[in-house]
PDB file of C-alpha atoms in Angstrom:
ATOM      1  CA  MET A   1     -43.434 123.887  26.823  1.00 41.00           C
ATOM      2  CA  LEU A   2     -43.262 120.986  28.883  1.00 42.00           C
ATOM      3  CA  HIS A   3     -44.879 120.699  32.285  1.00 46.00           C
ATOM      4  CA  GLN A   4     -42.872 120.161  35.233  1.00 45.00           C
ATOM      5  CA  GLY A   5     -44.233 116.367  35.480  1.00 48.00           C
ATOM      6  CA  ALA A   6     -43.535 115.555  31.896  1.00 46.00           C
ATOM      7  CA  GLU A   7     -40.058 116.979  32.377  1.00 44.00           C
ATOM      8  CA  ARG A   8     -39.262 114.791  35.408  1.00 44.00           C
ATOM      9  CA  ARG A   9     -40.348 111.694  33.653  1.00 47.00           C
ATOM     10  CA  GLY A  10     -38.498 112.471  30.384  1.00 44.00           C
ATOM     11  CA  THR A  11     -41.675 112.257  28.344  1.00 47.00           C
ATOM     12  CA  ASP A  12     -41.874 113.441  24.695  1.00 50.00           C
ATOM     13  CA  ALA A  13     -43.868 116.623  24.428  1.00 42.00           C
ATOM     14  CA  ARG A  14     -45.694 115.064  21.372  1.00 43.00           C
ATOM     15  CA  VAL A  15     -47.751 112.699  23.675  1.00 50.00           C
ATOM     16  CA  TYR A  16     -49.251 115.498  25.670  1.00 55.00           C
ATOM     17  CA  ARG A  17     -51.453 117.145  22.663  1.00 65.00           C
ATOM     18  CA  ALA A  18     -54.584 116.114  24.194  1.00 77.00           C
ATOM     19  CA  TRP A  19     -55.009 116.957  27.865  1.00 74.00           C
ATOM     20  CA  THR A  20     -57.016 114.334  29.175  1.00 76.00           C
ATOM     21  CA  PRO A  21     -56.309 111.372  31.708  1.00 78.00           C
ATOM     22  CA  LEU A  22     -56.869 108.960  28.854  1.00 83.00           C
ATOM     23  CA  ALA A  23     -54.401 110.641  26.851  1.00 83.00           C
ATOM     24  CA  ARG A  24     -51.786 110.631  29.505  1.00 81.00           C
ATOM     25  CA  ALA A  25     -52.474 106.819  30.074  1.00 87.00           C
ATOM     26  CA  LEU A  26     -52.256 105.850  26.508  1.00 85.00           C
ATOM     27  CA  ALA A  27     -49.072 107.885  26.139  1.00 85.00           C
ATOM     28  CA  ALA A  28     -47.613 105.946  28.865  1.00 87.00           C
ATOM     29  CA  THR A  29     -48.942 102.482  27.873  1.00 88.00           C
ATOM     30  CA  GLY A  30     -50.538 102.324  24.532  1.00 85.00           C
ATOM     31  CA  ASP A  31     -47.844 100.612  22.563  1.00 87.00           C
ATOM     32  CA  ARG A  32     -47.191  96.879  21.641  1.00 84.00           C
ATOM     33  CA  TRP A  33     -44.960  95.969  24.641  1.00 92.00           C
ATOM     34  CA  THR A  34     -45.246  97.988  27.718  1.00 94.00           C
ATOM     35  CA  LEU A  35     -48.477  96.116  29.031  1.00 93.00           C
ATOM     36  CA  THR A  36     -46.992  92.958  27.965  1.00 91.00           C
ATOM     37  CA  VAL A  37     -43.760  93.805  30.105  1.00 94.00           C
ATOM     38  CA  VAL A  38     -46.196  94.711  32.901  1.00 94.00           C
ATOM     39  CA  LEU A  39     -48.057  91.207  32.902  1.00 90.00           C
ATOM     40  CA  ALA A  40     -44.539  89.526  32.625  1.00 89.00           C
ATOM     41  CA  LEU A  41     -43.173  91.284  35.877  1.00 92.00           C
ATOM     42  CA  ALA A  42     -46.452  90.985  37.755  1.00 88.00           C
ATOM     43  CA  ALA A  43     -45.444  87.934  39.675  1.00 81.00           C
ATOM     44  CA  GLY A  44     -42.209  90.033  41.045  1.00 87.00           C
ATOM     45  CA  PRO A  45     -38.776  90.865  40.128  1.00 91.00           C
ATOM     46  CA  MET A  46     -37.102  89.534  37.130  1.00 92.00           C
ATOM     47  CA  ARG A  47     -33.826  89.429  35.550  1.00 91.00           C
ATOM     48  CA  LEU A  48     -33.432  91.248  32.156  1.00 92.00           C
ATOM     49  CA  THR A  49     -32.340  88.244  30.423  1.00 89.00           C
ATOM     50  CA  HIS A  50     -35.230  86.293  31.646  1.00 88.00           C
ATOM     51  CA  LEU A  51     -37.562  88.978  30.708  1.00 91.00           C
ATOM     52  CA  HIS A  52     -36.169  89.037  27.113  1.00 90.00           C
ATOM     53  CA  ARG A  53     -36.619  85.139  26.718  1.00 83.00           C
ATOM     54  CA  ARG A  54     -40.310  85.435  27.825  1.00 81.00           C
ATOM     55  CA  LEU A  55     -41.197  87.845  25.209  1.00 84.00           C
ATOM     56  CA  PRO A  56     -41.100  86.280  21.724  1.00 72.00           C
ATOM     57  CA  GLY A  57     -40.692  88.397  18.742  1.00 78.00           C
ATOM     58  CA  VAL A  58     -38.944  91.686  20.521  1.00 86.00           C
ATOM     59  CA  SER A  59     -35.299  92.520  19.547  1.00 90.00           C
ATOM     60  CA  THR A  60     -32.911  93.460  22.262  1.00 91.00           C
ATOM     61  CA  SER A  61     -32.761  96.944  20.908  1.00 92.00           C
ATOM     62  CA  VAL A  62     -36.478  97.370  20.893  1.00 93.00           C
ATOM     63  CA  LEU A  63     -37.020  95.941  24.424  1.00 94.00           C
ATOM     64  CA  GLU A  64     -34.348  98.085  25.915  1.00 94.00           C
ATOM     65  CA  SER A  65     -36.058 101.344  24.211  1.00 93.00           C
ATOM     66  CA  HIS A  66     -39.201 100.262  25.786  1.00 94.00           C
ATOM     67  CA  LEU A  67     -37.684  99.686  29.366  1.00 96.00           C
ATOM     68  CA  GLN A  68     -36.353 102.969  29.249  1.00 95.00           C
ATOM     69  CA  ARG A  69     -39.546 104.545  28.501  1.00 94.00           C
ATOM     70  CA  MET A  70     -41.218 102.845  31.394  1.00 96.00           C
ATOM     71  CA  VAL A  71     -38.441 103.730  33.922  1.00 96.00           C
ATOM     72  CA  ALA A  72     -39.083 107.434  32.878  1.00 94.00           C
ATOM     73  CA  ALA A  73     -42.736 106.977  33.128  1.00 94.00           C
ATOM     74  CA  ASP A  74     -42.049 105.461  36.694  1.00 95.00           C
ATOM     75  CA  LEU A  75     -43.755 101.981  35.724  1.00 97.00           C
ATOM     76  CA  ILE A  76     -40.456 100.153  36.549  1.00 97.00           C
ATOM     77  CA  THR A  77     -37.439 100.162  38.565  1.00 97.00           C
ATOM     78  CA  ARG A  78     -34.189  98.748  37.063  1.00 94.00           C
ATOM     79  CA  THR A  79     -31.536  98.031  39.494  1.00 92.00           C
ATOM     80  CA  ARG A  80     -27.912  96.620  38.768  1.00 88.00           C
ATOM     81  CA  ARG A  81     -26.856  93.823  41.072  1.00 80.00           C
ATOM     82  CA  GLU A  82     -23.269  93.700  41.601  1.00 75.00           C
ATOM     83  CA  ARG A  83     -22.262  90.032  42.509  1.00 71.00           C
ATOM     84  CA  SER A  84     -19.814  87.725  41.036  1.00 67.00           C
ATOM     85  CA  ARG A  85     -22.082  88.004  37.993  1.00 75.00           C
ATOM     86  CA  PRO A  86     -23.488  91.345  37.535  1.00 78.00           C
ATOM     87  CA  ARG A  87     -27.123  91.245  36.379  1.00 86.00           C
ATOM     88  CA  VAL A  88     -29.788  93.750  35.791  1.00 90.00           C
ATOM     89  CA  GLU A  89     -33.301  93.461  37.682  1.00 94.00           C
ATOM     90  CA  LEU A  90     -36.442  94.914  36.763  1.00 96.00           C
ATOM     91  CA  GLU A  91     -39.497  95.238  39.028  1.00 97.00           C
ATOM     92  CA  LEU A  92     -42.885  96.893  38.841  1.00 97.00           C
ATOM     93  CA  THR A  93     -43.268 100.211  40.638  1.00 97.00           C
ATOM     94  CA  ASP A  94     -46.772 100.890  42.514  1.00 97.00           C
ATOM     95  CA  ALA A  95     -47.859 102.502  39.488  1.00 97.00           C
ATOM     96  CA  GLY A  96     -46.868  99.569  37.338  1.00 97.00           C
ATOM     97  CA  HIS A  97     -48.810  97.163  39.824  1.00 95.00           C
ATOM     98  CA  GLU A  98     -51.954  99.323  39.101  1.00 96.00           C
ATOM     99  CA  LEU A  99     -51.701  98.397  35.423  1.00 95.00           C
ATOM    100  CA  VAL A 100     -51.609  94.710  36.110  1.00 92.00           C
ATOM    101  CA  ALA A 101     -55.423  94.465  36.442  1.00 91.00           C
ATOM    102  CA  ILE A 102     -55.837  96.743  33.296  1.00 93.00           C
ATOM    103  CA  ALA A 103     -53.796  94.577  31.422  1.00 92.00           C
ATOM    104  CA  GLY A 104     -55.646  91.453  32.552  1.00 90.00           C
ATOM    105  CA  MET A 105     -58.846  93.127  31.568  1.00 92.00           C
ATOM    106  CA  LEU A 106     -57.609  93.996  28.275  1.00 92.00           C
ATOM    107  CA  ALA A 107     -56.212  90.483  27.677  1.00 91.00           C
ATOM    108  CA  ARG A 108     -59.706  88.731  28.515  1.00 92.00           C
ATOM    109  CA  TRP A 109     -61.430  91.148  26.187  1.00 92.00           C
ATOM    110  CA  GLY A 110     -59.011  90.350  23.348  1.00 92.00           C
ATOM    111  CA  MET A 111     -59.976  86.626  24.158  1.00 91.00           C
ATOM    112  CA  ARG A 112     -63.497  87.158  24.079  1.00 90.00           C
ATOM    113  CA  ASN A 113     -63.708  89.323  21.077  1.00 91.00           C
ATOM    114  CA  HIS A 114     -60.527  88.998  18.911  1.00 90.00           C
ATOM    115  CA  TRP A 115     -59.056  85.669  19.552  1.00 92.00           C
ATOM    116  CA  SER A 116     -58.404  83.159  16.596  1.00 90.00           C
ATOM    117  CA  GLU A 117     -56.139  80.185  15.633  1.00 90.00           C
ATOM    118  CA  PRO A 118     -52.540  81.544  15.194  1.00 88.00           C
ATOM    119  CA  ALA A 119     -52.106  83.416  11.924  1.00 85.00           C
ATOM    120  CA  ASP A 120     -49.274  82.599   9.552  1.00 84.00           C
ATOM    121  CA  LYS A 121     -46.986  85.316  10.719  1.00 79.00           C
ATOM    122  CA  GLU A 122     -47.651  85.264  14.290  1.00 81.00           C
ATOM    123  CA  ARG A 123     -45.394  83.448  16.642  1.00 81.00           C
ATOM    124  CA  THR A 124     -46.942  81.097  18.897  1.00 83.00           C
ATOM    125  CA  ASP A 125     -45.672  80.741  22.458  1.00 84.00           C
ATOM    126  CA  VAL A 126     -47.627  78.268  24.627  1.00 90.00           C
ATOM    127  CA  GLY A 127     -45.221  79.544  27.699  1.00 87.00           C
ATOM    128  CA  ALA A 128     -46.169  83.042  27.464  1.00 85.00           C
ATOM    129  CA  LEU A 129     -49.964  82.092  27.458  1.00 89.00           C
ATOM    130  CA  LEU A 130     -49.349  79.918  30.430  1.00 92.00           C
ATOM    131  CA  ARG A 131     -47.587  82.547  32.468  1.00 88.00           C
ATOM    132  CA  MET A 132     -50.707  84.698  31.732  1.00 88.00           C
ATOM    133  CA  LEU A 133     -53.194  82.089  32.793  1.00 92.00           C
ATOM    134  CA  PRO A 134     -54.145  83.555  36.183  1.00 91.00           C
ATOM    135  CA  THR A 135     -54.581  86.767  34.599  1.00 89.00           C
ATOM    136  CA  LEU A 136     -56.713  85.336  31.827  1.00 91.00           C
ATOM    137  CA  ILE A 137     -59.099  83.323  33.948  1.00 88.00           C
ATOM    138  CA  ASP A 138     -62.278  85.103  34.923  1.00 72.00           C
ATOM    139  CA  GLU A 139     -63.400  85.336  38.505  1.00 64.00           C
ATOM    140  CA  HIS A 140     -64.055  81.579  39.453  1.00 62.00           C
ATOM    141  CA  PRO A 141     -65.083  81.312  42.931  1.00 62.00           C
ATOM    142  CA  GLY A 142     -65.495  77.467  42.816  1.00 81.00           C
ATOM    143  CA  LEU A 143     -61.717  76.904  42.668  1.00 90.00           C
ATOM    144  CA  PRO A 144     -60.726  75.187  45.939  1.00 92.00           C
ATOM    145  CA  GLU A 145     -58.830  76.883  48.364  1.00 93.00           C
ATOM    146  CA  GLY A 146     -55.031  75.875  48.512  1.00 94.00           C
ATOM    147  CA  ALA A 147     -55.251  73.628  45.551  1.00 95.00           C
ATOM    148  CA  THR A 148     -52.195  73.254  43.336  1.00 95.00           C
ATOM    149  CA  VAL A 149     -52.050  73.008  39.743  1.00 96.00           C
ATOM    150  CA  GLU A 150     -49.356  72.096  37.272  1.00 95.00           C
ATOM    151  CA  ALA A 151     -49.309  72.861  33.603  1.00 95.00           C
ATOM    152  CA  ARG A 152     -46.634  70.851  31.647  1.00 94.00           C
ATOM    153  CA  VAL A 153     -45.471  71.345  28.227  1.00 93.00           C
ATOM    154  CA  ALA A 154     -43.410  68.760  26.926  1.00 89.00           C
ATOM    155  CA  SER A 155     -41.483  67.631  23.775  1.00 80.00           C
ATOM    156  CA  PRO A 156     -38.782  65.010  23.373  1.00 76.00           C
ATOM    157  CA  HIS A 157     -36.002  67.643  24.092  1.00 75.00           C
ATOM    158  CA  ALA A 158     -37.506  70.128  26.629  1.00 79.00           C
ATOM    159  CA  LEU A 159     -39.834  70.420  29.517  1.00 85.00           C
ATOM    160  CA  ILE A 160     -41.559  73.364  31.035  1.00 89.00           C
ATOM    161  CA  VAL A 161     -43.449  73.157  34.326  1.00 92.00           C
ATOM    162  CA  PHE A 162     -45.835  75.811  35.525  1.00 92.00           C
ATOM    163  CA  SER A 163     -47.002  75.734  39.004  1.00 94.00           C
ATOM    164  CA  TYR A 164     -49.948  77.526  40.405  1.00 94.00           C
ATOM    165  CA  ARG A 165     -51.756  77.805  43.632  1.00 94.00           C
ATOM    166  CA  VAL A 166     -55.385  78.919  44.530  1.00 93.00           C
ATOM    167  CA  GLU A 167     -55.624  81.607  46.974  1.00 91.00           C
ATOM    168  CA  GLY A 168     -58.527  83.813  47.659  1.00 87.00           C
ATOM    169  CA  GLY A 169     -60.624  81.850  45.077  1.00 85.00           C
ATOM    170  CA  ARG A 170     -58.003  82.911  42.453  1.00 88.00           C
ATOM    171  CA  LEU A 171     -55.307  81.039  40.489  1.00 90.00           C
ATOM    172  CA  HIS A 172     -51.666  82.517  41.291  1.00 89.00           C
ATOM    173  CA  ILE A 173     -48.495  81.489  39.469  1.00 89.00           C
ATOM    174  CA  GLU A 174     -45.764  79.954  42.024  1.00 89.00           C
ATOM    175  CA  GLY A 175     -42.817  79.277  39.707  1.00 86.00           C
ATOM    176  CA  VAL A 176     -41.720  78.066  36.199  1.00 85.00           C
ATOM    177  CA  VAL A 177     -38.921  75.392  35.620  1.00 85.00           C
ATOM    178  CA  GLU A 178     -37.494  75.171  32.483  1.00 77.00           C
ATOM    179  CA  ASP A 179     -35.070  72.498  31.334  1.00 70.00           C
ATOM    180  CA  GLU A 180     -33.860  72.194  27.821  1.00 58.00           C
ATOM    181  CA  ARG A 181     -32.060  68.824  28.141  1.00 51.00           C
ATOM    182  CA  ALA A 182     -33.183  65.782  26.863  1.00 43.00           C
ATOM    183  CA  MET A 183     -35.906  63.932  29.046  1.00 47.00           C
ATOM    184  CA  PRO A 184     -35.545  60.659  29.975  1.00 44.00           C
ATOM    185  CA  GLN A 185     -38.133  58.129  28.709  1.00 43.00           C
ATOM    186  CA  GLY A 186     -41.192  57.789  31.092  1.00 43.00           C
ATOM    187  CA  VAL A 187     -40.949  61.193  32.880  1.00 43.00           C
ATOM    188  CA  PHE A 188     -44.561  61.685  32.369  1.00 43.00           C
ATOM    189  CA  ASP A 189     -45.638  58.033  32.595  1.00 40.00           C
ATOM    190  CA  ARG A 190     -46.039  57.582  36.295  1.00 37.00           C
ATOM    191  CA  ALA A 191     -48.999  55.763  37.444  1.00 34.00           C
ATOM    192  CA  ASP A 192     -50.518  58.894  39.148  1.00 39.00           C
ATOM    193  CA  GLY A 193     -48.849  61.355  36.826  1.00 39.00           C
ATOM    194  CA  VAL A 194     -48.352  64.002  39.605  1.00 40.00           C
ATOM    195  CA  GLY A 195     -45.146  65.206  41.260  1.00 40.00           C
ATOM    196  CA  GLY A 196     -42.142  62.911  39.827  1.00 43.00           C
ATOM    197  CA  GLN A 197     -38.728  63.619  39.078  1.00 41.00           C
ATOM    198  CA  LEU A 198     -37.416  66.329  36.431  1.00 40.00           C
ATOM    199  CA  PRO A 199     -34.647  65.543  34.146  1.00 39.00           C
ATOM    200  CA  GLY A 200     -30.890  66.290  35.446  1.00 37.00           C
ATOM    201  CA  ASP A 201     -30.590  67.810  38.684  1.00 35.00           C
ATOM    202  CA  VAL A 202     -33.494  69.896  38.716  1.00 38.00           C
ATOM    203  CA  GLY A 203     -34.882  67.900  41.615  1.00 41.00           C
ATOM    204  CA  PRO A 204     -38.528  66.373  42.297  1.00 45.00           C
ATOM    205  CA  LEU A 205     -41.686  68.116  41.673  1.00 53.00           C
ATOM    206  CA  PRO A 206     -43.972  68.481  44.603  1.00 58.00           C
ATOM    207  CA  PRO A 207     -47.281  66.858  44.605  1.00 78.00           C
ATOM    208  CA  ALA A 208     -49.899  68.710  42.779  1.00 91.00           C
ATOM    209  CA  THR A 209     -53.516  68.618  43.394  1.00 94.00           C
ATOM    210  CA  VAL A 210     -53.809  68.368  39.440  1.00 95.00           C
ATOM    211  CA  CYS A 211     -51.516  68.068  36.609  1.00 94.00           C
ATOM    212  CA  LEU A 212     -52.422  68.860  33.053  1.00 95.00           C
ATOM    213  CA  GLN A 213     -49.943  67.506  30.388  1.00 94.00           C
ATOM    214  CA  GLY A 214     -49.458  68.168  26.824  1.00 94.00           C
ATOM    215  CA  ASP A 215     -47.127  69.081  23.958  1.00 94.00           C
ATOM    216  CA  GLU A 216     -47.426  72.474  22.309  1.00 93.00           C
ATOM    217  CA  ARG A 217     -49.953  71.716  19.759  1.00 94.00           C
ATOM    218  CA  ALA A 218     -52.252  70.239  22.458  1.00 95.00           C
ATOM    219  CA  TRP A 219     -52.023  73.478  24.500  1.00 96.00           C
ATOM    220  CA  ILE A 220     -52.603  75.581  21.479  1.00 94.00           C
ATOM    221  CA  ALA A 221     -55.858  73.643  20.973  1.00 95.00           C
ATOM    222  CA  ALA A 222     -56.738  74.038  24.524  1.00 95.00           C
ATOM    223  CA  LEU A 223     -55.994  77.548  24.978  1.00 95.00           C
ATOM    224  CA  GLY A 224     -57.379  78.496  21.310  1.00 94.00           C
ATOM    225  CA  PRO A 225     -60.827  79.988  20.538  1.00 92.00           C
ATOM    226  CA  ALA A 226     -62.307  76.123  20.011  1.00 90.00           C
ATOM    227  CA  GLY A 227     -61.212  75.444  23.892  1.00 93.00           C
ATOM    228  CA  ASP A 228     -60.532  72.028  22.766  1.00 95.00           C
ATOM    229  CA  TYR A 229     -58.635  70.335  25.677  1.00 93.00           C
ATOM    230  CA  THR A 230     -59.454  66.565  24.700  1.00 94.00           C
ATOM    231  CA  HIS A 231     -55.603  66.238  23.654  1.00 95.00           C
ATOM    232  CA  LEU A 232     -54.238  67.276  27.064  1.00 95.00           C
ATOM    233  CA  ARG A 233     -53.797  64.555  29.790  1.00 94.00           C
ATOM    234  CA  PHE A 234     -55.114  65.185  33.259  1.00 94.00           C
ATOM    235  CA  TYR A 235     -53.743  63.538  36.411  1.00 92.00           C
ATOM    236  CA  GLY A 236     -55.325  63.911  39.734  1.00 93.00           C
ATOM    237  CA  LYS A 237     -58.502  65.972  40.023  1.00 93.00           C
ATOM    238  CA  THR A 238     -59.716  66.007  36.793  1.00 92.00           C
ATOM    239  CA  LYS A 239     -62.688  68.322  37.992  1.00 93.00           C
ATOM    240  CA  LEU A 240     -60.208  71.206  38.892  1.00 94.00           C
ATOM    241  CA  ALA A 241     -58.446  71.005  35.365  1.00 94.00           C
ATOM    242  CA  LYS A 242     -61.690  71.544  33.568  1.00 92.00           C
ATOM    243  CA  GLN A 243     -62.555  74.323  36.217  1.00 92.00           C
ATOM    244  CA  VAL A 244     -59.334  76.027  35.300  1.00 93.00           C
ATOM    245  CA  LEU A 245     -59.804  75.726  31.528  1.00 94.00           C
ATOM    246  CA  ASP A 246     -63.367  76.341  31.655  1.00 92.00           C
ATOM    247  CA  GLY A 247     -62.777  79.534  33.266  1.00 91.00           C
ATOM    248  CA  LEU A 248     -60.999  81.216  30.198  1.00 93.00           C
ATOM    249  CA  PRO A 249     -63.175  83.778  28.449  1.00 91.00           C
ATOM    250  CA  ARG A 250     -64.613  82.320  25.313  1.00 86.00           C
ATOM    251  CA  GLN A 251     -66.174  83.743  22.376  1.00 81.00           C
ATOM    252  CA  ALA A 252     -70.005  84.085  22.364  1.00 68.00           C
ATOM    253  CA  ARG A 253     -71.140  81.596  19.840  1.00 60.00           C
ATOM    254  CA  PRO A 254     -74.441  82.580  17.860  1.00 48.00           C
ATOM    255  CA  PRO A 255     -77.598  80.702  18.508  1.00 45.00           C
ATOM    256  CA  VAL A 256     -77.983  77.431  16.176  1.00 43.00           C
TER     257      VAL A 256
END
């Protein structure tokens, strides 16, 4: 028989075979996508279409199934906005927000203990990693308060700019600008490399304390287990750029 709480949340009786807090928590979160969705929504409400774009490798039907379970478990709310173009908006509940720190700890543990170069069948998504950057960085009290950081992923035909700000000694993501139109020559080649004009009508970038720029291969090398950021270009406060990247968890190397 289902308990009243399980019935209210629409949870399958199978998940309650072990009556422990850990079993209950794993029943709600212990799958491939739930904590990934939690981290994706950590910065605030998001449209369903935007969430799907930011989760590489998940089909629409699989994502929908997980979101339904997360709503039933009171981890997210799902609101339909009736406007000229109706949309579905997702947001973490208080219980969902509590999982952000847990998901971050698990992600950092994975980076310290099970991180490797991308495997043959793994999809690489630098954007997903850069959205998680504040979560992945360990406590780093040396980051200057109020400093701003930009991470730019460039290709001949696309540009993604991630903006962060240091508050309370921690990095917080402020926004992501994506533009898939062709970039004019020289967008990244200003003398200072900071700020500048985005392609099309996206508008100018505000000045940043430091800008880290590279293509996908450069970012994979920087965020991979080797931590090789020699292929990235830094503009502005180079020391801050290195502080951010050095704050990522790294696997312990055996003594020589």
